[in-house]
Amino acid sequence: MIDAFYHPGWAATTADTFGDQESWRQDPQRARAMRFFDQGGNKPVTKPATAEESNQELIDNNVELAIFQASLYYQAERSELESRVQEHVDIMKQFPGRYEHAGTILPPRQGPASFWDLMENPRILEEHKEKYGIRGVHILPAPYGTPANDKWFYPLYAKCVELDLFVFTYIGMPGPLWPTYPNYPLHLDDVALAFPDLTIVGHHIGDPWVGMMAHLAAKHENLYICTSAWSPKRYPKELLEFMGGRWHAQPGADKVIFGTDYPLINLTKAVTDARNLDLPDEVLEKFMYSNMKGILDRQDARR
């Protein structure tokens, strides 16, 4: 199987790396999200883990590949962006073939939808594909305050089509105290129409607009849904019905991708619960492996 939405574990010790748990708890906006992932009672706890320990957990769960997704939530310097991507590269060098990764971008420098030098991030993506081998880019409309269909993103999308990079974008109600409107899934309709060759993956399923996101994924050939940050036992009815059936002749099994959001979600529990979903084996195989593998394979074939 493939975990399409994965981060280094909580063992990081500086704010320049994803796994600095304290920076999450000290941020009044992100701290709210942490309470959803602080497992207690009989639930498994995701403990701080070294790269070696996290990798061993992937092996123990028969996860063939995990895809790192870089994240920058607020205005940042270029050095902070570089450190987030370099964190992935350092781990990837330790465990060849175990990981792929998506980079991210500098959020709007002068606040939401500010239009200074819109080619800066496309230039960075070009450098990062050459230097770090990124396979895609992770964008975060809610903390940026900028909907995915805002013209601020369009040069970035054009560069992703040119470089054959996928786009993972946050959709649905944010867990942190960020604005909801930028994460409205319907914004992706505009993007998919403007860039039909762009591979777009909406992560965190799009709740409370899961039905809408399923319809959009069925409508657009290169638009997918990723289940990151959701326990499989909590997948909404609309998502499971789409996965097990079809909408307008589009099999939902072809358009949904498994992801955990580790370490925010416990990897072992999520993998186990996903494998036990009441879905046919051929649906689970596509969901947990072939759909994301197909995106990567198509990139490789076009190189």
mmCIF file of C-alpha atoms in Angstrom:
data_model
loop_
_atom_site.group_PDB
_atom_site.id
_atom_site.type_symbol
_atom_site.label_atom_id
_atom_site.label_comp_id
_atom_site.label_asym_id
_atom_site.label_seq_id
_atom_site.Cartn_x
_atom_site.Cartn_y
_atom_site.Cartn_z
ATOM 1 C CA MET A 1 0.000 0.000 0.000
ATOM 2 C CA ILE A 2 0.931 3.683 -0.260
ATOM 3 C CA ASP A 3 0.416 6.399 2.343
ATOM 4 C CA ALA A 4 -0.064 9.464 0.147
ATOM 5 C CA PHE A 5 -0.057 12.059 2.945
ATOM 6 C CA TYR A 6 2.751 11.599 5.438
ATOM 7 C CA HIS A 7 5.126 13.724 7.536
ATOM 8 C CA PRO A 8 8.267 13.098 9.586
ATOM 9 C CA GLY A 9 7.441 12.036 13.155
ATOM 10 C CA TRP A 10 7.209 14.130 16.301
ATOM 11 C CA ALA A 11 10.890 13.694 17.152
ATOM 12 C CA ALA A 12 11.959 16.982 15.515
ATOM 13 C CA THR A 13 13.378 19.576 17.889
ATOM 14 C CA THR A 14 13.333 22.865 15.961
ATOM 15 C CA ALA A 15 10.592 25.006 14.459
ATOM 16 C CA ASP A 16 12.247 24.607 11.054
ATOM 17 C CA THR A 17 11.011 21.016 10.806
ATOM 18 C CA PHE A 18 7.478 19.627 10.663
ATOM 19 C CA GLY A 19 7.719 17.396 13.699
ATOM 20 C CA ASP A 20 8.280 20.148 16.274
ATOM 21 C CA GLN A 21 5.172 19.329 18.283
ATOM 22 C CA GLU A 22 5.626 22.280 20.636
ATOM 23 C CA SER A 23 5.290 24.818 17.822
ATOM 24 C CA TRP A 24 1.846 23.347 17.114
ATOM 25 C CA ARG A 25 0.750 23.599 20.725
ATOM 26 C CA GLN A 26 2.069 27.131 21.186
ATOM 27 C CA ASP A 27 0.261 28.433 18.092
ATOM 28 C CA PRO A 28 -3.269 29.464 19.227
ATOM 29 C CA GLN A 29 -4.650 28.664 15.774
ATOM 30 C CA ARG A 30 -3.036 25.246 15.285
ATOM 31 C CA ALA A 31 -3.361 24.228 18.947
ATOM 32 C CA ARG A 32 -7.074 23.641 18.441
ATOM 33 C CA ALA A 33 -6.311 20.910 15.905
ATOM 34 C CA MET A 34 -4.025 19.070 18.296
ATOM 35 C CA ARG A 35 -6.852 18.126 20.626
ATOM 36 C CA PHE A 36 -8.409 16.053 17.832
ATOM 37 C CA PHE A 37 -5.232 13.998 17.563
ATOM 38 C CA ASP A 38 -4.297 13.666 21.245
ATOM 39 C CA GLN A 39 -5.355 10.055 21.636
ATOM 40 C CA GLY A 40 -6.246 8.893 25.087
ATOM 41 C CA GLY A 41 -7.845 6.012 26.963
ATOM 42 C CA ASN A 42 -7.543 2.784 24.984
ATOM 43 C CA LYS A 43 -6.677 4.521 21.718
ATOM 44 C CA PRO A 44 -3.116 4.102 20.401
ATOM 45 C CA VAL A 45 -0.807 7.043 20.977
ATOM 46 C CA THR A 46 1.553 8.350 18.302
ATOM 47 C CA LYS A 47 4.742 8.793 20.276
ATOM 48 C CA PRO A 48 7.772 10.844 19.232
ATOM 49 C CA ALA A 49 9.706 8.730 16.765
ATOM 50 C CA THR A 50 13.064 8.895 15.067
ATOM 51 C CA ALA A 51 13.278 8.473 11.304
ATOM 52 C CA GLU A 52 14.368 4.870 11.881
ATOM 53 C CA GLU A 53 11.394 4.144 14.128
ATOM 54 C CA SER A 54 8.903 5.751 11.750
ATOM 55 C CA ASN A 55 10.337 3.817 8.834
ATOM 56 C CA GLN A 56 10.106 0.567 10.770
ATOM 57 C CA GLU A 57 6.416 1.219 11.430
ATOM 58 C CA LEU A 58 5.881 1.544 7.675
ATOM 59 C CA ILE A 59 7.625 -1.786 7.157
ATOM 60 C CA ASP A 60 5.630 -3.450 9.929
ATOM 61 C CA ASN A 61 2.390 -2.331 8.254
ATOM 62 C CA ASN A 62 3.479 -3.383 4.742
ATOM 63 C CA VAL A 63 3.432 0.215 3.499
ATOM 64 C CA GLU A 64 5.551 0.153 0.356
ATOM 65 C CA LEU A 65 5.795 3.909 -0.102
ATOM 66 C CA ALA A 66 4.991 7.065 1.858
ATOM 67 C CA ILE A 67 4.734 10.510 0.297
ATOM 68 C CA PHE A 68 5.994 13.427 2.357
ATOM 69 C CA GLN A 69 3.963 16.618 2.025
ATOM 70 C CA ALA A 70 5.809 19.831 2.963
ATOM 71 C CA SER A 71 3.819 22.520 4.784
ATOM 72 C CA LEU A 72 4.273 26.230 5.484
ATOM 73 C CA TYR A 73 1.259 27.832 7.108
ATOM 74 C CA TYR A 74 2.291 31.457 7.513
ATOM 75 C CA GLN A 75 4.519 34.030 5.814
ATOM 76 C CA ALA A 76 8.059 32.684 5.808
ATOM 77 C CA GLU A 77 11.570 33.272 4.567
ATOM 78 C CA ARG A 78 13.057 31.209 1.780
ATOM 79 C CA SER A 79 15.369 29.488 4.287
ATOM 80 C CA GLU A 80 12.337 28.090 6.141
ATOM 81 C CA LEU A 81 10.968 26.665 2.921
ATOM 82 C CA GLU A 82 14.292 25.078 2.072
ATOM 83 C CA SER A 83 14.561 23.467 5.499
ATOM 84 C CA ARG A 84 11.137 21.849 5.194
ATOM 85 C CA VAL A 85 12.044 20.208 1.898
ATOM 86 C CA GLN A 86 15.580 19.340 3.017
ATOM 87 C CA GLU A 87 14.094 17.523 6.020
ATOM 88 C CA HIS A 88 12.429 15.143 3.570
ATOM 89 C CA VAL A 89 15.559 14.708 1.480
ATOM 90 C CA ASP A 90 17.679 13.805 4.502
ATOM 91 C CA ILE A 91 15.261 11.005 5.444
ATOM 92 C CA MET A 92 14.895 9.845 1.844
ATOM 93 C CA LYS A 93 18.666 9.429 1.581
ATOM 94 C CA GLN A 94 18.637 7.160 4.632
ATOM 95 C CA PHE A 95 15.928 4.913 3.179
ATOM 96 C CA PRO A 96 16.158 4.819 -0.625
ATOM 97 C CA GLY A 97 12.946 3.846 -2.371
ATOM 98 C CA ARG A 98 10.799 4.169 0.736
ATOM 99 C CA TYR A 99 9.606 7.757 0.182
ATOM 100 C CA GLU A 100 8.635 10.320 -2.461
ATOM 101 C CA HIS A 101 7.848 13.923 -1.629
ATOM 102 C CA ALA A 102 5.928 17.062 -2.492
ATOM 103 C CA GLY A 103 7.360 20.494 -1.844
ATOM 104 C CA THR A 104 5.404 23.566 -0.881
ATOM 105 C CA ILE A 105 5.520 27.302 -1.587
ATOM 106 C CA LEU A 106 5.977 30.639 0.118
ATOM 107 C CA PRO A 107 2.561 31.927 1.254
ATOM 108 C CA PRO A 108 1.468 35.370 -0.018
ATOM 109 C CA ARG A 109 4.127 37.770 1.225
ATOM 110 C CA GLN A 110 1.820 40.714 1.855
ATOM 111 C CA GLY A 111 -1.197 38.833 3.118
ATOM 112 C CA PRO A 112 -4.038 37.024 1.355
ATOM 113 C CA ALA A 113 -4.177 37.375 -2.429
ATOM 114 C CA SER A 114 -1.408 39.949 -2.627
ATOM 115 C CA PHE A 115 0.112 40.104 -6.081
ATOM 116 C CA TRP A 116 3.809 40.790 -5.758
ATOM 117 C CA ASP A 117 6.011 38.709 -8.086
ATOM 118 C CA LEU A 118 3.678 35.847 -8.918
ATOM 119 C CA MET A 119 6.514 34.050 -10.697
ATOM 120 C CA GLU A 120 8.566 33.638 -7.497
ATOM 121 C CA ASN A 121 6.959 30.345 -6.476
ATOM 122 C CA PRO A 122 6.991 28.863 -10.008
ATOM 123 C CA ARG A 123 10.743 29.587 -10.122
ATOM 124 C CA ILE A 124 11.156 27.880 -6.748
ATOM 125 C CA LEU A 125 9.276 24.804 -7.955
ATOM 126 C CA GLU A 126 11.536 24.539 -10.977
ATOM 127 C CA GLU A 127 14.603 24.728 -8.714
ATOM 128 C CA HIS A 128 13.171 22.225 -6.245
ATOM 129 C CA LYS A 129 12.314 19.672 -8.912
ATOM 130 C CA GLU A 130 15.861 19.884 -10.225
ATOM 131 C CA LYS A 131 17.583 20.030 -6.826
ATOM 132 C CA TYR A 132 15.350 17.875 -4.621
ATOM 133 C CA GLY A 133 13.352 15.721 -7.038
ATOM 134 C CA ILE A 134 9.935 16.829 -5.784
ATOM 135 C CA ARG A 135 6.985 15.055 -7.405
ATOM 136 C CA GLY A 136 4.387 17.682 -6.558
ATOM 137 C CA VAL A 137 3.466 20.707 -4.469
ATOM 138 C CA HIS A 138 1.305 21.054 -1.362
ATOM 139 C CA ILE A 139 -0.820 24.214 -1.067
ATOM 140 C CA LEU A 140 -2.904 25.405 1.890
ATOM 141 C CA PRO A 141 -5.689 27.826 0.912
ATOM 142 C CA ALA A 142 -7.152 28.202 4.437
ATOM 143 C CA PRO A 143 -4.052 29.493 6.288
ATOM 144 C CA TYR A 144 -3.078 31.559 3.243
ATOM 145 C CA GLY A 145 -6.576 33.114 3.223
ATOM 146 C CA THR A 146 -6.529 32.570 -0.554
ATOM 147 C CA PRO A 147 -9.005 30.223 -2.318
ATOM 148 C CA ALA A 148 -7.533 27.652 -4.689
ATOM 149 C CA ASN A 149 -9.178 29.375 -7.678
ATOM 150 C CA ASP A 150 -7.645 32.765 -6.898
ATOM 151 C CA LYS A 151 -5.515 34.132 -9.719
ATOM 152 C CA TRP A 152 -2.588 34.210 -7.248
ATOM 153 C CA PHE A 153 -2.230 30.440 -7.805
ATOM 154 C CA TYR A 154 -2.597 30.340 -11.587
ATOM 155 C CA PRO A 155 1.068 30.851 -12.562
ATOM 156 C CA LEU A 156 1.885 28.078 -10.080
ATOM 157 C CA TYR A 157 -0.590 25.696 -11.705
ATOM 158 C CA ALA A 158 0.759 26.480 -15.151
ATOM 159 C CA LYS A 159 4.280 25.649 -13.950
ATOM 160 C CA CYS A 160 3.037 22.387 -12.411
ATOM 161 C CA VAL A 161 1.568 21.356 -15.774
ATOM 162 C CA GLU A 162 4.853 22.280 -17.475
ATOM 163 C CA LEU A 163 6.964 20.366 -14.914
ATOM 164 C CA ASP A 164 4.473 17.481 -14.540
ATOM 165 C CA LEU A 165 3.992 18.032 -10.796
ATOM 166 C CA PHE A 166 0.816 17.049 -8.962
ATOM 167 C CA VAL A 167 -0.960 19.486 -6.610
ATOM 168 C CA PHE A 168 -2.213 18.426 -3.180
ATOM 169 C CA THR A 169 -4.591 21.061 -1.802
ATOM 170 C CA TYR A 170 -6.321 21.339 1.559
ATOM 171 C CA ILE A 171 -10.146 21.164 1.305
ATOM 172 C CA GLY A 172 -12.987 21.228 3.826
ATOM 173 C CA MET A 173 -13.483 22.628 7.313
ATOM 174 C CA PRO A 174 -10.057 23.376 8.848
ATOM 175 C CA GLY A 175 -9.227 21.833 12.196
ATOM 176 C CA PRO A 176 -7.092 24.847 13.163
ATOM 177 C CA LEU A 177 -8.643 28.288 13.560
ATOM 178 C CA TRP A 178 -8.193 29.277 9.930
ATOM 179 C CA PRO A 179 -10.908 30.642 7.619
ATOM 180 C CA THR A 180 -13.125 28.013 6.026
ATOM 181 C CA TYR A 181 -14.129 29.723 2.781
ATOM 182 C CA PRO A 182 -10.747 29.314 1.029
ATOM 183 C CA ASN A 183 -11.060 25.530 1.534
ATOM 184 C CA TYR A 184 -14.476 25.275 -0.174
ATOM 185 C CA PRO A 185 -14.102 22.350 -2.629
ATOM 186 C CA LEU A 186 -16.158 24.007 -5.374
ATOM 187 C CA HIS A 187 -13.196 26.324 -6.019
ATOM 188 C CA LEU A 188 -11.463 23.308 -7.573
ATOM 189 C CA ASP A 189 -14.053 23.189 -10.350
ATOM 190 C CA ASP A 190 -12.588 26.412 -11.759
ATOM 191 C CA VAL A 191 -9.033 25.099 -11.429
ATOM 192 C CA ALA A 192 -9.758 21.757 -13.097
ATOM 193 C CA LEU A 193 -11.535 23.494 -15.991
ATOM 194 C CA ALA A 194 -8.700 25.994 -16.478
ATOM 195 C CA PHE A 195 -5.975 23.312 -16.217
ATOM 196 C CA PRO A 196 -7.453 19.986 -17.423
ATOM 197 C CA ASP A 197 -3.986 18.363 -17.548
ATOM 198 C CA LEU A 198 -3.162 19.278 -13.940
ATOM 199 C CA THR A 199 -3.354 16.418 -11.432
ATOM 200 C CA ILE A 200 -5.146 17.772 -8.361
ATOM 201 C CA VAL A 201 -5.663 15.877 -5.103
ATOM 202 C CA GLY A 202 -7.983 17.391 -2.498
ATOM 203 C CA HIS A 203 -6.802 16.186 0.901
ATOM 204 C CA HIS A 204 -8.736 15.900 4.175
ATOM 205 C CA ILE A 205 -11.790 14.738 2.084
ATOM 206 C CA GLY A 206 -13.615 18.098 1.968
ATOM 207 C CA ASP A 207 -16.013 17.619 4.888
ATOM 208 C CA PRO A 208 -18.740 18.944 5.254
ATOM 209 C CA TRP A 209 -18.944 19.026 1.435
ATOM 210 C CA VAL A 210 -17.943 15.410 0.796
ATOM 211 C CA GLY A 211 -20.809 14.785 -1.606
ATOM 212 C CA MET A 212 -19.832 17.825 -3.638
ATOM 213 C CA MET A 213 -16.191 16.724 -3.710
ATOM 214 C CA ALA A 214 -17.211 13.257 -4.896
ATOM 215 C CA HIS A 215 -19.196 14.803 -7.738
ATOM 216 C CA LEU A 216 -16.242 17.025 -8.686
ATOM 217 C CA ALA A 217 -13.848 14.066 -8.652
ATOM 218 C CA ALA A 218 -16.244 12.166 -10.895
ATOM 219 C CA LYS A 219 -16.578 15.147 -13.230
ATOM 220 C CA HIS A 220 -12.883 15.914 -13.734
ATOM 221 C CA GLU A 221 -10.503 13.250 -15.035
ATOM 222 C CA ASN A 222 -7.464 14.418 -13.056
ATOM 223 C CA LEU A 223 -9.139 15.394 -9.775
ATOM 224 C CA TYR A 224 -8.901 13.040 -6.778
ATOM 225 C CA ILE A 225 -9.866 12.868 -3.086
ATOM 226 C CA CYS A 226 -7.360 11.935 -0.359
ATOM 227 C CA THR A 227 -8.576 10.663 3.006
ATOM 228 C CA SER A 228 -5.770 12.182 5.102
ATOM 229 C CA ALA A 229 -6.505 13.317 8.672
ATOM 230 C CA TRP A 230 -9.568 11.069 8.844
ATOM 231 C CA SER A 231 -9.824 7.814 10.735
ATOM 232 C CA PRO A 232 -11.221 5.163 8.362
ATOM 233 C CA LYS A 233 -13.868 4.369 10.965
ATOM 234 C CA ARG A 234 -15.086 7.970 10.548
ATOM 235 C CA TYR A 235 -15.246 8.154 6.746
ATOM 236 C CA PRO A 236 -18.573 9.792 5.851
ATOM 237 C CA LYS A 237 -21.325 7.752 4.223
ATOM 238 C CA GLU A 238 -21.116 9.807 1.006
ATOM 239 C CA LEU A 239 -17.450 8.936 0.565
ATOM 240 C CA LEU A 240 -17.925 5.212 1.143
ATOM 241 C CA GLU A 241 -20.890 5.124 -1.222
ATOM 242 C CA PHE A 242 -18.825 6.850 -3.895
ATOM 243 C CA MET A 243 -15.918 4.447 -3.388
ATOM 244 C CA GLY A 244 -18.226 1.455 -3.674
ATOM 245 C CA GLY A 245 -20.277 2.735 -6.591
ATOM 246 C CA ARG A 246 -20.211 5.331 -9.327
ATOM 247 C CA TRP A 247 -21.504 8.777 -10.168
ATOM 248 C CA HIS A 248 -22.349 9.653 -13.778
ATOM 249 C CA ALA A 249 -20.552 6.497 -14.953
ATOM 250 C CA GLN A 250 -17.361 7.304 -13.025
ATOM 251 C CA PRO A 251 -16.350 4.518 -10.591
ATOM 252 C CA GLY A 252 -15.535 6.158 -7.278
ATOM 253 C CA ALA A 253 -12.975 3.427 -6.598
ATOM 254 C CA ASP A 254 -10.733 5.092 -9.198
ATOM 255 C CA LYS A 255 -10.803 8.553 -7.607
ATOM 256 C CA VAL A 256 -10.079 8.142 -3.866
ATOM 257 C CA ILE A 257 -6.559 7.859 -2.392
ATOM 258 C CA PHE A 258 -5.500 6.649 1.047
ATOM 259 C CA GLY A 259 -3.477 8.971 3.284
ATOM 260 C CA THR A 260 -3.001 9.236 7.033
ATOM 261 C CA ASP A 261 -1.484 12.621 7.946
ATOM 262 C CA TYR A 262 0.972 10.771 10.218
ATOM 263 C CA PRO A 263 1.973 11.651 12.941
ATOM 264 C CA LEU A 264 -1.297 13.515 13.501
ATOM 265 C CA ILE A 265 -3.084 10.218 12.785
ATOM 266 C CA ASN A 266 -1.777 6.957 14.213
ATOM 267 C CA LEU A 267 -0.387 5.028 11.250
ATOM 268 C CA THR A 268 -0.911 1.477 12.478
ATOM 269 C CA LYS A 269 -4.522 2.068 13.502
ATOM 270 C CA ALA A 270 -5.385 3.903 10.272
ATOM 271 C CA VAL A 271 -3.857 1.204 8.069
ATOM 272 C CA THR A 272 -5.548 -1.601 9.997
ATOM 273 C CA ASP A 273 -8.954 0.101 9.973
ATOM 274 C CA ALA A 274 -8.699 0.944 6.266
ATOM 275 C CA ARG A 275 -7.934 -2.664 5.370
ATOM 276 C CA ASN A 276 -11.050 -3.708 7.314
ATOM 277 C CA LEU A 277 -13.462 -1.364 5.537
ATOM 278 C CA ASP A 278 -16.562 -3.071 4.177
ATOM 279 C CA LEU A 279 -15.505 -2.660 0.561
ATOM 280 C CA PRO A 280 -14.582 -5.202 -2.140
ATOM 281 C CA ASP A 281 -10.929 -6.175 -2.336
ATOM 282 C CA GLU A 282 -10.551 -4.592 -5.780
ATOM 283 C CA VAL A 283 -11.831 -1.272 -4.410
ATOM 284 C CA LEU A 284 -9.460 -1.392 -1.441
ATOM 285 C CA GLU A 285 -6.528 -2.201 -3.734
ATOM 286 C CA LYS A 286 -7.188 0.871 -5.876
ATOM 287 C CA PHE A 287 -7.841 3.068 -2.857
ATOM 288 C CA MET A 288 -4.813 1.974 -0.858
ATOM 289 C CA TYR A 289 -2.351 1.502 -3.701
ATOM 290 C CA SER A 290 -3.096 1.704 -7.407
ATOM 291 C CA ASN A 291 -4.629 5.179 -7.632
ATOM 292 C CA MET A 292 -1.617 6.988 -6.172
ATOM 293 C CA LYS A 293 0.794 4.580 -7.850
ATOM 294 C CA GLY A 294 -0.868 5.397 -11.156
ATOM 295 C CA ILE A 295 -0.227 9.126 -10.715
ATOM 296 C CA LEU A 296 3.455 8.477 -10.032
ATOM 297 C CA ASP A 297 3.757 5.959 -12.866
ATOM 298 C CA ARG A 298 2.268 8.403 -15.359
ATOM 299 C CA GLN A 299 4.804 11.004 -14.270
ATOM 300 C CA ASP A 300 7.603 8.496 -14.756
ATOM 301 C CA ALA A 301 6.348 7.524 -18.209
ATOM 302 C CA ARG A 302 6.382 11.158 -19.347
ATOM 303 C CA ARG A 303 9.962 11.819 -18.227
#
